[in-house]
PDB file of C-alpha atoms in Angstrom:
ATOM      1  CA  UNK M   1      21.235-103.483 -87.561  1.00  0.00           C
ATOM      2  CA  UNK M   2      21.961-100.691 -85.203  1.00  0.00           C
ATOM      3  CA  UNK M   3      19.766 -98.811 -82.570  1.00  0.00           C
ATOM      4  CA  UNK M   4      20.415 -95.902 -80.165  1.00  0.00           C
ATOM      5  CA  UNK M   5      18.545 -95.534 -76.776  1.00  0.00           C
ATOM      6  CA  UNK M   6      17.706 -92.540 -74.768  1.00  0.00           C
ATOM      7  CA  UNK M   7      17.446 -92.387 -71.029  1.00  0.00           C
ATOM      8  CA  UNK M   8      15.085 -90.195 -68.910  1.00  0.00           C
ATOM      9  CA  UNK M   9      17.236 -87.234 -69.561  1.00  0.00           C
ATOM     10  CA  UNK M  10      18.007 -87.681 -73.045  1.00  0.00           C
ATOM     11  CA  UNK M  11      20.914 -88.817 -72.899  1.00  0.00           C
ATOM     12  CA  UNK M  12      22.165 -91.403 -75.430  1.00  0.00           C
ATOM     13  CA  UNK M  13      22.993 -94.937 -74.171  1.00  0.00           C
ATOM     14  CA  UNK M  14      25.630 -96.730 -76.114  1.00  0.00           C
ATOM     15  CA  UNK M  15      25.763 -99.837 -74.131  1.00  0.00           C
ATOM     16  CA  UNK M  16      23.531-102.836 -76.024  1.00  0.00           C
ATOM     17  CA  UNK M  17      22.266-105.152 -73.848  1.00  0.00           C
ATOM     18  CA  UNK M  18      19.132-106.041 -72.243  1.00  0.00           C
ATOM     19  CA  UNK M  19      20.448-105.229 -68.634  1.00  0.00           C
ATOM     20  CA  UNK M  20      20.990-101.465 -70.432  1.00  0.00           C
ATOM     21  CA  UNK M  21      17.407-101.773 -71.733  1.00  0.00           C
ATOM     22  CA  UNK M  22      16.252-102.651 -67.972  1.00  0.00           C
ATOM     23  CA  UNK M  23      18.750 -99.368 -66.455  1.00  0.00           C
ATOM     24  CA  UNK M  24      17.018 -97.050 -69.004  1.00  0.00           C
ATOM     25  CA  UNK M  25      13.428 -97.894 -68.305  1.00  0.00           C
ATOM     26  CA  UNK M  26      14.397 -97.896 -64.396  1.00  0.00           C
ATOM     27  CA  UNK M  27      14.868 -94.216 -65.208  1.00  0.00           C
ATOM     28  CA  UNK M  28      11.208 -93.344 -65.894  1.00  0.00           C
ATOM     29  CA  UNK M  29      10.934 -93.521 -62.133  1.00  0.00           C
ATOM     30  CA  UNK M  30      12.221 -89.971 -62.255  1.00  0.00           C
ATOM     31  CA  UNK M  31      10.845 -88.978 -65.126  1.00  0.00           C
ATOM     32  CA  UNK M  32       9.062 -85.574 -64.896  1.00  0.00           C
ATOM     33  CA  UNK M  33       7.385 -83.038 -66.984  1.00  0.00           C
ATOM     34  CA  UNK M  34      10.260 -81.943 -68.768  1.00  0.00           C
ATOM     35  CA  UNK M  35      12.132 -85.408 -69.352  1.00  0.00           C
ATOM     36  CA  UNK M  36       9.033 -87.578 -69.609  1.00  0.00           C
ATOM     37  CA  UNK M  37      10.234 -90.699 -71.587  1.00  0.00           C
ATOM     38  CA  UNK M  38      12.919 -93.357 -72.939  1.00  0.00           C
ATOM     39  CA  UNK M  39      12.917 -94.573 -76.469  1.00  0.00           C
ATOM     40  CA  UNK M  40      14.611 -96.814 -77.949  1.00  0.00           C
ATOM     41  CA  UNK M  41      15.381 -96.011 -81.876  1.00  0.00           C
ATOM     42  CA  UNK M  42      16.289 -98.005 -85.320  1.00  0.00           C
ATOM     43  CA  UNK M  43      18.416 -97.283 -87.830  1.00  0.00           C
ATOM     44  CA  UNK M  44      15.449 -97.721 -89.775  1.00  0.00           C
ATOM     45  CA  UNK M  45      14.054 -94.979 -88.667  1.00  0.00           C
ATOM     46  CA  UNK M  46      10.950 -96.366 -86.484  1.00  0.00           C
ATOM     47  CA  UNK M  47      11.346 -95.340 -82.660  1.00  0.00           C
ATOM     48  CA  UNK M  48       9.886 -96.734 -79.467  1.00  0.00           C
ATOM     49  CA  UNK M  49       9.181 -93.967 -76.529  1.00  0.00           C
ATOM     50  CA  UNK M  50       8.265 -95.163 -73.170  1.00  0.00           C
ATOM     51  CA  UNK M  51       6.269 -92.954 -70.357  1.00  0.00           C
ATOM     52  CA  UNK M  52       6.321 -94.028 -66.868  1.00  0.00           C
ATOM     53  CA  UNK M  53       2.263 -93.781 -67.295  1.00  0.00           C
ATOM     54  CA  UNK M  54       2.705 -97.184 -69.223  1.00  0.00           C
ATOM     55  CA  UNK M  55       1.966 -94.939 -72.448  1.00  0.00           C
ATOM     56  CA  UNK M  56       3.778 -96.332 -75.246  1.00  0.00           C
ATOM     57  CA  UNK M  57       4.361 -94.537 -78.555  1.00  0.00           C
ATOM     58  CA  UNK M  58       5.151 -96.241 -82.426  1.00  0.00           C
ATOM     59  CA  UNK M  59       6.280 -93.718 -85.001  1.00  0.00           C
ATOM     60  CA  UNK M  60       8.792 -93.670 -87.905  1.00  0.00           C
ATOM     61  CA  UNK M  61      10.974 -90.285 -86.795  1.00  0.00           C
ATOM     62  CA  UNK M  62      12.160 -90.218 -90.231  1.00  0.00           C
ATOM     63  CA  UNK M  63       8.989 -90.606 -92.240  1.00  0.00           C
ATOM     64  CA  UNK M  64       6.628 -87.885 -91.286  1.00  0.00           C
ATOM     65  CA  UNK M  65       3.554 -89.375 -93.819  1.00  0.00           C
ATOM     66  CA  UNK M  66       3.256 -92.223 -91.175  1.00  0.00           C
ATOM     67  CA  UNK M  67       1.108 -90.933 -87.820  1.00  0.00           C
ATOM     68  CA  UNK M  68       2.033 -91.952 -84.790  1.00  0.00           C
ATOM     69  CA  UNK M  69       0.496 -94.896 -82.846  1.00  0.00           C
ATOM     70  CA  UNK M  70       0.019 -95.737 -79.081  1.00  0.00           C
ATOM     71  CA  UNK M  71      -1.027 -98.305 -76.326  1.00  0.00           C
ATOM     72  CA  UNK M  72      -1.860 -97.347 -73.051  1.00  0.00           C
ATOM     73  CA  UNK M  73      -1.051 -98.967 -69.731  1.00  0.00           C
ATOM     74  CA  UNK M  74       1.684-101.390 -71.190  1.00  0.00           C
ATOM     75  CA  UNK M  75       3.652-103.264 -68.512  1.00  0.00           C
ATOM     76  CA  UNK M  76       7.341-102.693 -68.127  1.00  0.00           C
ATOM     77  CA  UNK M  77       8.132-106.078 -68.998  1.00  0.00           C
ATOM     78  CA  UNK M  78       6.612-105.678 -72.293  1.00  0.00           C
ATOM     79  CA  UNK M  79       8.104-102.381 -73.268  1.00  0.00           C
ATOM     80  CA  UNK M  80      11.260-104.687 -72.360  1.00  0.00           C
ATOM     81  CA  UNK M  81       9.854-107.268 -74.871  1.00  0.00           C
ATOM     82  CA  UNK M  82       9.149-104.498 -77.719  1.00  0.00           C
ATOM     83  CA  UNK M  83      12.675-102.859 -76.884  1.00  0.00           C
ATOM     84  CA  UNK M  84      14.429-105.543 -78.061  1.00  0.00           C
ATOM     85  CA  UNK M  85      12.179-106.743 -80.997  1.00  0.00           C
ATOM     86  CA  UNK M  86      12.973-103.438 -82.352  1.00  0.00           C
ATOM     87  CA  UNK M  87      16.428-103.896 -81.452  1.00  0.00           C
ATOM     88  CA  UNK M  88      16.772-106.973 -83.447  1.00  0.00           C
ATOM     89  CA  UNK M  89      15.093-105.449 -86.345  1.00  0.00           C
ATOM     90  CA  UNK M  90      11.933-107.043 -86.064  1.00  0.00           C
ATOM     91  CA  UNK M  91       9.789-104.115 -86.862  1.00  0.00           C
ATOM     92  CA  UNK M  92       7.183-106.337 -88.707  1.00  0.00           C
ATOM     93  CA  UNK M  93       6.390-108.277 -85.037  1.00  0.00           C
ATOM     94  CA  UNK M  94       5.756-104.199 -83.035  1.00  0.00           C
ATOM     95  CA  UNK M  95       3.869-102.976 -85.998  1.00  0.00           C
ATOM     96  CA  UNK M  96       1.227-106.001 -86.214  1.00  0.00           C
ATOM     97  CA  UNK M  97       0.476-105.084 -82.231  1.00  0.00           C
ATOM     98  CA  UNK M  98      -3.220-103.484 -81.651  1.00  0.00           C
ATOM     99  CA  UNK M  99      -1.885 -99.705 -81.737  1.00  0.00           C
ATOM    100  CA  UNK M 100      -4.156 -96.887 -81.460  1.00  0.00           C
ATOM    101  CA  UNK M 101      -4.012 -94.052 -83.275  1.00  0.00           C
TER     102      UNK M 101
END
C-alpha cells in the first residue's frame, strides 16, 4: 500500500519512515493560521490531518458521502501511533476509535 504525507506547509514528504512521521508532526510547532496541519494520506483514499491543538481529523478525501470525524486533545505520540496504522493499511484499527462527528 502506498501513502503520501504533508508537512506544515504542504509540502509532500516522500521519505517513509517513522523518523519522517516524527519530522512532519515536529512541524506543527510552526503551524499558523494559514498552514494549520499535517496529514498523512492512503491510497485508499482515507486521510489523517493533525493540528498542533491536538485536533485530529478522519475523512475519506475521495468519498464525499462519508462526513468527517474528529478527536480532540490527542497526544503526539498517538497521532504517531494512528500515522502509521494508516500507513500500513490498517484503516479498520483508526476507524473503530471513539471519533466524533
Amino acid at each position: 500500500m502506498s501513502y503520501f504525507m504533508y508537512d506544515v506547509m504542504g509540502g509532500t514528504v516522500d521519505e517513509h519512515d517513522p523518523e519522517a512521521m516524527r519530522r512532519v508532526l515536529d512541524g506543527l510547532a510552526s503551524a499558523d493560521d494559514e498552514h494549520p496541519d499535517v496529514s498523512l494520506s492512503h491510497e485508499s483514499g482515507w486521510c489523517l490531518s493533525a493540528f498542533r491543538s491536538g485536533l485530529l481529523i478522519w475523512e475519506n478525501i475521495e468519498d464525499g458521502s462519508v462526513a468527517p470525524v474528529e478527536m480532540i486533545k490527542v497526544t503526539r505520540e498517538e497521532i504517531l501511533r494512528l500515522f502509521r496504522l494508516l500507513a500500513a493499511g490498517d484503516i479498520a484499527s483508526v476507524e473503530a476509535l471513539p471519533w466524533q462527528r
